[in-house]
PDB file of C-alpha atoms in Angstrom:
ATOM      1  CA  ASP A   1    -190.092 -96.425  33.435  1.00 76.00           C
ATOM      2  CA  GLY A   2    -191.585 -95.463  30.068  1.00 87.00           C
ATOM      3  CA  LYS A   3    -194.714 -93.797  31.484  1.00 90.00           C
ATOM      4  CA  SER A   4    -195.908 -90.607  29.869  1.00 89.00           C
ATOM      5  CA  VAL A   5    -196.453 -87.545  32.076  1.00 85.00           C
ATOM      6  CA  SER A   6    -198.140 -84.324  30.993  1.00 87.00           C
ATOM      7  CA  PHE A   7    -198.386 -80.899  32.615  1.00 86.00           C
ATOM      8  CA  THR A   8    -200.387 -77.790  31.855  1.00 93.00           C
ATOM      9  CA  ALA A   9    -198.300 -74.730  30.982  1.00 95.00           C
ATOM     10  CA  HIS A  10    -199.004 -72.871  34.215  1.00 96.00           C
ATOM     11  CA  LYS A  11    -198.075 -75.872  36.348  1.00 95.00           C
ATOM     12  CA  LEU A  12    -194.842 -76.457  34.443  1.00 95.00           C
ATOM     13  CA  ILE A  13    -193.863 -72.776  34.683  1.00 96.00           C
ATOM     14  CA  ALA A  14    -194.653 -72.684  38.401  1.00 96.00           C
ATOM     15  CA  MET A  15    -192.636 -75.844  39.069  1.00 95.00           C
ATOM     16  CA  THR A  16    -189.696 -74.445  37.119  1.00 96.00           C
ATOM     17  CA  PHE A  17    -189.612 -70.950  38.576  1.00 96.00           C
ATOM     18  CA  LEU A  18    -191.476 -71.140  41.913  1.00 96.00           C
ATOM     19  CA  GLY A  19    -190.222 -74.538  42.984  1.00 96.00           C
ATOM     20  CA  GLU A  20    -192.058 -77.693  43.888  1.00 95.00           C
ATOM     21  CA  ARG A  21    -195.727 -77.220  44.765  1.00 96.00           C
ATOM     22  CA  PRO A  22    -196.298 -77.445  48.525  1.00 96.00           C
ATOM     23  CA  PRO A  23    -198.812 -80.095  49.628  1.00 96.00           C
ATOM     24  CA  GLY A  24    -202.418 -78.885  49.633  1.00 95.00           C
ATOM     25  CA  LEU A  25    -201.776 -75.910  47.354  1.00 97.00           C
ATOM     26  CA  ILE A  26    -202.562 -75.285  43.701  1.00 96.00           C
ATOM     27  CA  VAL A  27    -201.189 -72.921  41.063  1.00 97.00           C
ATOM     28  CA  CYS A  28    -203.239 -69.696  40.864  1.00 95.00           C
ATOM     29  CA  HIS A  29    -203.251 -66.843  38.351  1.00 95.00           C
ATOM     30  CA  ASN A  30    -202.996 -63.477  40.118  1.00 94.00           C
ATOM     31  CA  ASP A  31    -204.987 -61.619  37.452  1.00 92.00           C
ATOM     32  CA  GLY A  32    -207.616 -64.333  36.911  1.00 89.00           C
ATOM     33  CA  ASN A  33    -206.562 -64.856  33.300  1.00 92.00           C
ATOM     34  CA  PRO A  34    -205.705 -68.534  32.775  1.00 90.00           C
ATOM     35  CA  LEU A  35    -203.899 -67.651  29.545  1.00 94.00           C
ATOM     36  CA  ASN A  36    -201.438 -65.345  31.318  1.00 96.00           C
ATOM     37  CA  ASN A  37    -198.799 -67.845  32.372  1.00 96.00           C
ATOM     38  CA  LYS A  38    -196.011 -65.371  33.070  1.00 97.00           C
ATOM     39  CA  VAL A  39    -194.199 -66.371  36.247  1.00 96.00           C
ATOM     40  CA  ALA A  40    -195.012 -62.988  37.842  1.00 97.00           C
ATOM     41  CA  ASN A  41    -198.716 -63.848  37.458  1.00 96.00           C
ATOM     42  CA  LEU A  42    -198.484 -67.263  39.143  1.00 97.00           C
ATOM     43  CA  ARG A  43    -198.432 -68.273  42.798  1.00 96.00           C
ATOM     44  CA  TYR A  44    -199.172 -71.266  44.978  1.00 98.00           C
ATOM     45  CA  ALA A  45    -202.345 -70.856  47.040  1.00 96.00           C
ATOM     46  CA  THR A  46    -205.223 -72.831  48.546  1.00 97.00           C
ATOM     47  CA  TYR A  47    -208.434 -73.777  46.757  1.00 93.00           C
ATOM     48  CA  LYS A  48    -210.207 -71.292  49.032  1.00 93.00           C
ATOM     49  CA  ASP A  49    -207.843 -68.510  47.937  1.00 94.00           C
ATOM     50  CA  ASN A  50    -208.477 -69.426  44.311  1.00 91.00           C
ATOM     51  CA  SER A  51    -212.254 -69.304  44.817  1.00 88.00           C
ATOM     52  CA  HIS A  52    -211.948 -65.909  46.496  1.00 90.00           C
ATOM     53  CA  ASP A  53    -209.863 -64.691  43.547  1.00 90.00           C
ATOM     54  CA  SER A  54    -212.554 -65.832  41.113  1.00 85.00           C
ATOM     55  CA  LEU A  55    -215.136 -63.741  42.977  1.00 82.00           C
ATOM     56  CA  ILE A  56    -212.875 -60.687  42.759  1.00 88.00           C
ATOM     57  CA  HIS A  57    -212.120 -61.248  39.056  1.00 85.00           C
ATOM     58  CA  GLY A  58    -215.756 -61.963  38.177  1.00 77.00           C
ATOM     59  CA  THR A  59    -214.982 -65.437  36.874  1.00 76.00           C
ATOM     60  CA  PHE A  60    -216.787 -67.429  39.598  1.00 70.00           C
ATOM     61  CA  LEU A  61    -219.568 -69.495  38.032  1.00 64.00           C
ATOM     62  CA  PHE A  62    -222.847 -69.150  39.878  1.00 66.00           C
ATOM     63  CA  GLY A  63    -226.483 -68.768  38.933  1.00 68.00           C
ATOM     64  CA  GLU A  64    -227.035 -68.757  35.185  1.00 73.00           C
ATOM     65  CA  LYS A  65    -223.282 -68.705  34.563  1.00 69.00           C
ATOM     66  CA  CYS A  66    -223.050 -72.235  35.926  1.00 68.00           C
ATOM     67  CA  LEU A  67    -223.228 -74.497  32.891  1.00 65.00           C
ATOM     68  CA  ASN A  68    -225.261 -77.220  34.584  1.00 71.00           C
ATOM     69  CA  SER A  69    -227.849 -74.881  36.116  1.00 78.00           C
ATOM     70  CA  LYS A  70    -231.426 -75.873  35.369  1.00 84.00           C
ATOM     71  CA  LEU A  71    -232.739 -72.491  36.468  1.00 87.00           C
ATOM     72  CA  LYS A  72    -232.504 -68.945  35.155  1.00 89.00           C
ATOM     73  CA  THR A  73    -232.781 -65.739  37.149  1.00 88.00           C
ATOM     74  CA  VAL A  74    -236.381 -65.259  35.999  1.00 92.00           C
ATOM     75  CA  ASP A  75    -237.231 -68.718  37.385  1.00 93.00           C
ATOM     76  CA  VAL A  76    -235.758 -67.864  40.782  1.00 92.00           C
ATOM     77  CA  VAL A  77    -237.645 -64.565  40.929  1.00 94.00           C
ATOM     78  CA  ALA A  78    -240.861 -66.399  39.983  1.00 96.00           C
ATOM     79  CA  MET A  79    -240.260 -69.053  42.664  1.00 95.00           C
ATOM     80  CA  ARG A  80    -239.831 -66.441  45.357  1.00 96.00           C
ATOM     81  CA  GLU A  81    -242.978 -64.601  44.234  1.00 96.00           C
ATOM     82  CA  MET A  82    -244.962 -67.838  44.197  1.00 96.00           C
ATOM     83  CA  TYR A  83    -243.751 -68.692  47.689  1.00 96.00           C
ATOM     84  CA  ALA A  84    -244.573 -65.179  48.939  1.00 96.00           C
ATOM     85  CA  ASN A  85    -248.089 -65.674  47.548  1.00 97.00           C
ATOM     86  CA  GLY A  86    -248.563 -68.840  49.605  1.00 97.00           C
ATOM     87  CA  ILE A  87    -247.830 -71.532  47.042  1.00 97.00           C
ATOM     88  CA  PRO A  88    -246.241 -74.554  48.758  1.00 96.00           C
ATOM     89  CA  VAL A  89    -242.624 -75.423  48.063  1.00 96.00           C
ATOM     90  CA  GLY A  90    -243.607 -78.857  46.719  1.00 96.00           C
ATOM     91  CA  LYS A  91    -245.842 -77.355  44.019  1.00 97.00           C
ATOM     92  CA  ILE A  92    -243.152 -74.846  43.062  1.00 96.00           C
ATOM     93  CA  ALA A  93    -240.608 -77.654  42.809  1.00 95.00           C
ATOM     94  CA  ALA A  94    -242.918 -79.703  40.586  1.00 96.00           C
ATOM     95  CA  LYS A  95    -243.545 -76.734  38.273  1.00 96.00           C
ATOM     96  CA  PHE A  96    -239.818 -76.102  37.760  1.00 94.00           C
ATOM     97  CA  LYS A  97    -238.845 -79.796  37.843  1.00 93.00           C
ATOM     98  CA  VAL A  98    -236.340 -79.411  40.698  1.00 92.00           C
ATOM     99  CA  ASN A  99    -236.046 -80.910  44.169  1.00 93.00           C
ATOM    100  CA  HIS A 100    -238.226 -79.330  46.867  1.00 94.00           C
ATOM    101  CA  ARG A 101    -235.144 -78.923  49.113  1.00 95.00           C
ATOM    102  CA  HIS A 102    -233.526 -76.815  46.423  1.00 92.00           C
ATOM    103  CA  VAL A 103    -236.604 -74.595  46.187  1.00 95.00           C
ATOM    104  CA  SER A 104    -236.665 -74.259  49.952  1.00 96.00           C
ATOM    105  CA  ARG A 105    -233.040 -73.070  49.920  1.00 94.00           C
ATOM    106  CA  ILE A 106    -233.798 -70.639  47.094  1.00 93.00           C
ATOM    107  CA  VAL A 107    -236.751 -69.000  48.841  1.00 96.00           C
ATOM    108  CA  ARG A 108    -234.657 -68.638  52.018  1.00 95.00           C
ATOM    109  CA  LYS A 109    -231.853 -67.113  49.881  1.00 92.00           C
ATOM    110  CA  GLU A 110    -229.416 -69.832  50.896  1.00 91.00           C
ATOM    111  CA  ARG A 111    -229.078 -70.466  47.138  1.00 87.00           C
ATOM    112  CA  TRP A 112    -229.154 -67.841  44.423  1.00 85.00           C
ATOM    113  CA  ALA A 113    -228.534 -65.198  47.095  1.00 82.00           C
ATOM    114  CA  HIS A 114    -227.156 -62.841  44.437  1.00 79.00           C
ATOM    115  CA  VAL A 115    -230.682 -62.459  42.974  1.00 81.00           C
TER     116      VAL A 115
END
């Protein structure tokens, strides 16, 4: 029908050698290296499996690694110290220019739990 279709290398290799992608699955790299598109390094898996792989391979973006993070580790440590010293969440949020709910989650270690 004249429409252009494009594929990334890993998807094209998987389709060719692993067969059609099952519904709900994505193409994952076994070693965590997105440049290693050898068929032996590719598999179909869930998004959850892929996220778990990224934790194992150290490629999961969290904390300062996350490109859109407003906070640094030193900020999180300072927030928790301020809270421990009785400073209200609202004042901490205003100081760091973030939402008070976010600060509340940080001080309870629901966010930035790795720090």
